[in-house]
Amino acid sequence: MFMTLLMLGLVLFFVPHLMSVLAPGARASLKGGLSDKAFKGIYALVSWAGLILIIWGFYQSWYGGGGDQQVYTPPAWGRHITMLLVLLGFISLGASHGKGRLRLFLKNPMSIGIVLWAAGHLLANGRLADLLLFGSFLIYGLLDIATARGRGKLPSYMPNPRSDVIAVVVGLVLYALFLLVIHPYVFGIHV
């Protein structure tokens, strides 16, 4: 049952996002006569519903919900590389909201952050639920990076060095928060 919730959540979350990446014309026709505000509201509600189902289904799969079967054995060094990749991923996420050189260099820092986070988790976890969750985010992130130029989503501005400092600080704070609070106390997973 919980694997079904996880998969339903992945579909609800990724279908709207993939339409933006792979089929912007279909997304525009779906928008139809809706106002921009109404369309974004529906988009956000569907995405949030998907995210809630993803978290709930994934969390429950840890407790025998069908996703705990081992698909592959991660390498012994995978956990250590994961720590580095997730740290870099959070710094990339921090860079996605500023106007620094880091964002200009990465070009698509949000998706790069998602790819680093997902790839790292796939190196450290080999259960079915992990493969579904992190594999889906990895594929989405790679698709978004690959199609960004065609959609005109590459940044162009005069960089502000302050934004790079903020990106690193935000990344470090998020990393510490997830490592010390969210992973052990919210997800019950000590890293």
Short mmCIF file of N, CA, C and O in Angstrom, two decimals, residues 111-171:
data_model
loop_
_atom_site.label_atom_id
_atom_site.label_comp_id
_atom_site.label_asym_id
_atom_site.label_seq_id
_atom_site.Cartn_x
_atom_site.Cartn_y
_atom_site.Cartn_z
N SER A 111 18.71 22.30 -10.45
CA SER A 111 18.69 20.93 -10.97
C SER A 111 20.01 20.20 -10.70
O SER A 111 20.01 19.00 -10.44
N ILE A 112 21.11 20.92 -10.73
CA ILE A 112 22.39 20.30 -10.38
C ILE A 112 22.36 19.86 -8.93
O ILE A 112 22.82 18.76 -8.59
N GLY A 113 21.81 20.69 -8.06
CA GLY A 113 21.67 20.31 -6.65
C GLY A 113 20.82 19.07 -6.47
O GLY A 113 21.15 18.18 -5.68
N ILE A 114 19.72 18.99 -7.21
CA ILE A 114 18.84 17.81 -7.16
C ILE A 114 19.58 16.57 -7.64
O ILE A 114 19.50 15.50 -7.03
N VAL A 115 20.34 16.70 -8.73
CA VAL A 115 21.10 15.57 -9.28
C VAL A 115 22.14 15.09 -8.27
O VAL A 115 22.29 13.88 -8.04
N LEU A 116 22.87 16.02 -7.66
CA LEU A 116 23.89 15.64 -6.68
C LEU A 116 23.26 14.94 -5.47
O LEU A 116 23.77 13.93 -4.99
N TRP A 117 22.15 15.49 -4.97
CA TRP A 117 21.43 14.91 -3.83
C TRP A 117 20.94 13.50 -4.17
O TRP A 117 21.14 12.56 -3.40
N ALA A 118 20.32 13.35 -5.32
CA ALA A 118 19.76 12.06 -5.71
C ALA A 118 20.86 11.03 -5.99
O ALA A 118 20.78 9.88 -5.52
N ALA A 119 21.88 11.43 -6.73
CA ALA A 119 22.97 10.49 -7.05
C ALA A 119 23.67 10.03 -5.77
O ALA A 119 23.98 8.84 -5.62
N GLY A 120 23.89 10.96 -4.86
CA GLY A 120 24.51 10.60 -3.60
C GLY A 120 23.69 9.57 -2.84
O GLY A 120 24.22 8.57 -2.34
N HIS A 121 22.39 9.79 -2.78
CA HIS A 121 21.53 8.85 -2.05
C HIS A 121 21.48 7.49 -2.73
O HIS A 121 21.34 6.46 -2.06
N LEU A 122 21.58 7.46 -4.04
CA LEU A 122 21.61 6.17 -4.74
C LEU A 122 22.92 5.42 -4.49
O LEU A 122 22.95 4.19 -4.55
N LEU A 123 23.99 6.16 -4.20
CA LEU A 123 25.26 5.51 -3.87
C LEU A 123 25.25 4.91 -2.47
O LEU A 123 26.06 4.03 -2.17
N ALA A 124 24.37 5.42 -1.61
CA ALA A 124 24.35 4.96 -0.22
C ALA A 124 23.19 4.03 0.11
O ALA A 124 23.20 3.40 1.17
N ASN A 125 22.19 3.96 -0.75
CA ASN A 125 20.98 3.17 -0.46
C ASN A 125 20.63 2.32 -1.67
O ASN A 125 20.70 2.79 -2.79
N GLY A 126 20.19 1.09 -1.41
CA GLY A 126 19.87 0.21 -2.53
C GLY A 126 18.52 -0.45 -2.45
O GLY A 126 18.26 -1.43 -3.15
N ARG A 127 17.62 0.10 -1.61
CA ARG A 127 16.30 -0.50 -1.50
C ARG A 127 15.41 -0.05 -2.68
O ARG A 127 15.69 0.94 -3.34
N LEU A 128 14.33 -0.76 -2.88
CA LEU A 128 13.39 -0.44 -3.96
C LEU A 128 12.84 0.98 -3.82
O LEU A 128 12.79 1.74 -4.79
N ALA A 129 12.41 1.35 -2.61
CA ALA A 129 11.86 2.69 -2.41
C ALA A 129 12.91 3.76 -2.70
O ALA A 129 12.59 4.81 -3.26
N ASP A 130 14.17 3.51 -2.33
CA ASP A 130 15.25 4.46 -2.61
C ASP A 130 15.44 4.63 -4.11
O ASP A 130 15.58 5.74 -4.61
N LEU A 131 15.43 3.50 -4.81
CA LEU A 131 15.62 3.53 -6.25
C LEU A 131 14.50 4.33 -6.93
O LEU A 131 14.76 5.15 -7.82
N LEU A 132 13.26 4.10 -6.51
CA LEU A 132 12.14 4.84 -7.08
C LEU A 132 12.24 6.34 -6.78
O LEU A 132 12.11 7.18 -7.68
N LEU A 133 12.46 6.67 -5.51
CA LEU A 133 12.48 8.07 -5.11
C LEU A 133 13.66 8.81 -5.72
O LEU A 133 13.49 9.77 -6.47
N PHE A 134 14.86 8.37 -5.38
CA PHE A 134 16.04 9.11 -5.81
C PHE A 134 16.30 8.96 -7.30
O PHE A 134 16.78 9.89 -7.95
N GLY A 135 15.95 7.80 -7.86
CA GLY A 135 16.09 7.62 -9.30
C GLY A 135 15.19 8.56 -10.08
O GLY A 135 15.59 9.13 -11.09
N SER A 136 13.96 8.77 -9.60
CA SER A 136 13.03 9.69 -10.26
C SER A 136 13.56 11.12 -10.24
O SER A 136 13.53 11.83 -11.24
N PHE A 137 14.06 11.54 -9.08
CA PHE A 137 14.61 12.90 -8.98
C PHE A 137 15.87 13.06 -9.82
O PHE A 137 16.08 14.11 -10.43
N LEU A 138 16.70 12.02 -9.88
CA LEU A 138 17.91 12.07 -10.70
C LEU A 138 17.55 12.23 -12.17
O LEU A 138 18.09 13.10 -12.87
N ILE A 139 16.62 11.44 -12.65
CA ILE A 139 16.21 11.53 -14.06
C ILE A 139 15.60 12.89 -14.36
O ILE A 139 15.91 13.53 -15.36
N TYR A 140 14.73 13.38 -13.46
CA TYR A 140 14.12 14.68 -13.68
C TYR A 140 15.19 15.78 -13.73
O TYR A 140 15.17 16.64 -14.62
N GLY A 141 16.12 15.76 -12.78
CA GLY A 141 17.16 16.77 -12.75
C GLY A 141 18.00 16.77 -14.02
O GLY A 141 18.31 17.83 -14.58
N LEU A 142 18.37 15.59 -14.49
CA LEU A 142 19.15 15.48 -15.72
C LEU A 142 18.37 15.97 -16.93
O LEU A 142 18.93 16.66 -17.80
N LEU A 143 17.08 15.64 -16.99
CA LEU A 143 16.24 16.14 -18.10
C LEU A 143 16.14 17.66 -18.07
O LEU A 143 16.21 18.32 -19.11
N ASP A 144 15.97 18.21 -16.89
CA ASP A 144 15.86 19.67 -16.77
C ASP A 144 17.15 20.35 -17.21
O ASP A 144 17.11 21.36 -17.92
N ILE A 145 18.29 19.80 -16.81
CA ILE A 145 19.58 20.37 -17.22
C ILE A 145 19.73 20.28 -18.74
O ILE A 145 20.14 21.24 -19.39
N ALA A 146 19.38 19.13 -19.30
CA ALA A 146 19.55 18.91 -20.74
C ALA A 146 18.66 19.82 -21.59
O ALA A 146 19.02 20.19 -22.69
N THR A 147 17.50 20.18 -21.08
CA THR A 147 16.56 20.98 -21.87
C THR A 147 16.54 22.47 -21.51
O THR A 147 15.83 23.24 -22.14
N ALA A 148 17.33 22.88 -20.54
CA ALA A 148 17.29 24.27 -20.05
C ALA A 148 17.63 25.28 -21.14
O ALA A 148 16.96 26.31 -21.26
N ARG A 149 18.65 25.01 -21.92
CA ARG A 149 19.06 25.97 -22.95
C ARG A 149 17.95 26.19 -23.97
O ARG A 149 17.63 27.32 -24.33
N GLY A 150 17.30 25.12 -24.40
CA GLY A 150 16.22 25.23 -25.38
C GLY A 150 15.01 25.99 -24.86
O GLY A 150 14.25 26.58 -25.62
N ARG A 151 14.82 25.97 -23.55
CA ARG A 151 13.69 26.69 -22.94
C ARG A 151 14.08 28.10 -22.51
O ARG A 151 13.27 28.81 -21.93
N GLY A 152 15.32 28.50 -22.80
CA GLY A 152 15.76 29.84 -22.43
C GLY A 152 15.89 30.03 -20.93
O GLY A 152 15.64 31.13 -20.43
N LYS A 153 16.28 29.00 -20.22
CA LYS A 153 16.35 29.05 -18.76
C LYS A 153 17.77 29.24 -18.23
O LYS A 153 18.05 28.88 -17.10
N LEU A 154 18.67 29.79 -19.02
CA LEU A 154 20.02 30.00 -18.55
C LEU A 154 20.17 31.42 -18.01
O LEU A 154 19.69 32.38 -18.62
N PRO A 155 20.83 31.59 -16.86
CA PRO A 155 20.93 32.92 -16.26
C PRO A 155 21.87 33.84 -17.03
O PRO A 155 22.84 33.41 -17.65
N SER A 156 21.56 35.13 -16.98
CA SER A 156 22.40 36.15 -17.61
C SER A 156 22.22 37.44 -16.81
O SER A 156 21.14 38.03 -16.81
N TYR A 157 23.29 37.87 -16.16
CA TYR A 157 23.25 39.08 -15.33
C TYR A 157 24.67 39.44 -14.93
O TYR A 157 25.61 38.67 -15.13
N MET A 158 24.83 40.59 -14.32
CA MET A 158 26.11 41.01 -13.76
C MET A 158 26.22 40.38 -12.36
O MET A 158 25.37 40.64 -11.51
N PRO A 159 27.23 39.54 -12.12
CA PRO A 159 27.29 38.82 -10.84
C PRO A 159 27.59 39.71 -9.64
O PRO A 159 28.29 40.71 -9.76
N ASN A 160 27.04 39.31 -8.51
CA ASN A 160 27.25 39.98 -7.24
C ASN A 160 27.95 38.97 -6.32
O ASN A 160 27.35 37.97 -5.94
N PRO A 161 29.21 39.24 -5.93
CA PRO A 161 29.96 38.28 -5.10
C PRO A 161 29.26 37.96 -3.77
O PRO A 161 29.41 36.85 -3.24
N ARG A 162 28.49 38.88 -3.27
CA ARG A 162 27.75 38.65 -2.02
C ARG A 162 26.82 37.45 -2.15
O ARG A 162 26.63 36.69 -1.21
N SER A 163 26.24 37.27 -3.33
CA SER A 163 25.33 36.15 -3.57
C SER A 163 26.04 34.80 -3.42
O SER A 163 25.43 33.83 -2.98
N ASP A 164 27.31 34.74 -3.80
CA ASP A 164 28.05 33.49 -3.67
C ASP A 164 28.29 33.15 -2.20
O ASP A 164 28.17 31.99 -1.80
N VAL A 165 28.60 34.16 -1.40
CA VAL A 165 28.80 33.94 0.03
C VAL A 165 27.49 33.45 0.65
O VAL A 165 27.47 32.49 1.43
N ILE A 166 26.40 34.10 0.29
CA ILE A 166 25.08 33.71 0.81
C ILE A 166 24.75 32.28 0.39
O ILE A 166 24.25 31.49 1.19
N ALA A 167 25.05 31.92 -0.85
CA ALA A 167 24.78 30.56 -1.34
C ALA A 167 25.52 29.52 -0.52
O ALA A 167 24.94 28.49 -0.14
N VAL A 168 26.78 29.77 -0.21
CA VAL A 168 27.57 28.82 0.57
C VAL A 168 27.04 28.72 1.99
O VAL A 168 26.87 27.62 2.54
N VAL A 169 26.72 29.87 2.60
CA VAL A 169 26.19 29.87 3.97
C VAL A 169 24.84 29.15 4.01
O VAL A 169 24.60 28.31 4.88
N VAL A 170 23.95 29.46 3.07
CA VAL A 170 22.65 28.79 3.01
C VAL A 170 22.83 27.28 2.82
O VAL A 170 22.19 26.48 3.49
N GLY A 171 23.73 26.89 1.93
CA GLY A 171 24.00 25.47 1.70
C GLY A 171 24.51 24.77 2.95
O GLY A 171 24.05 23.67 3.28
#
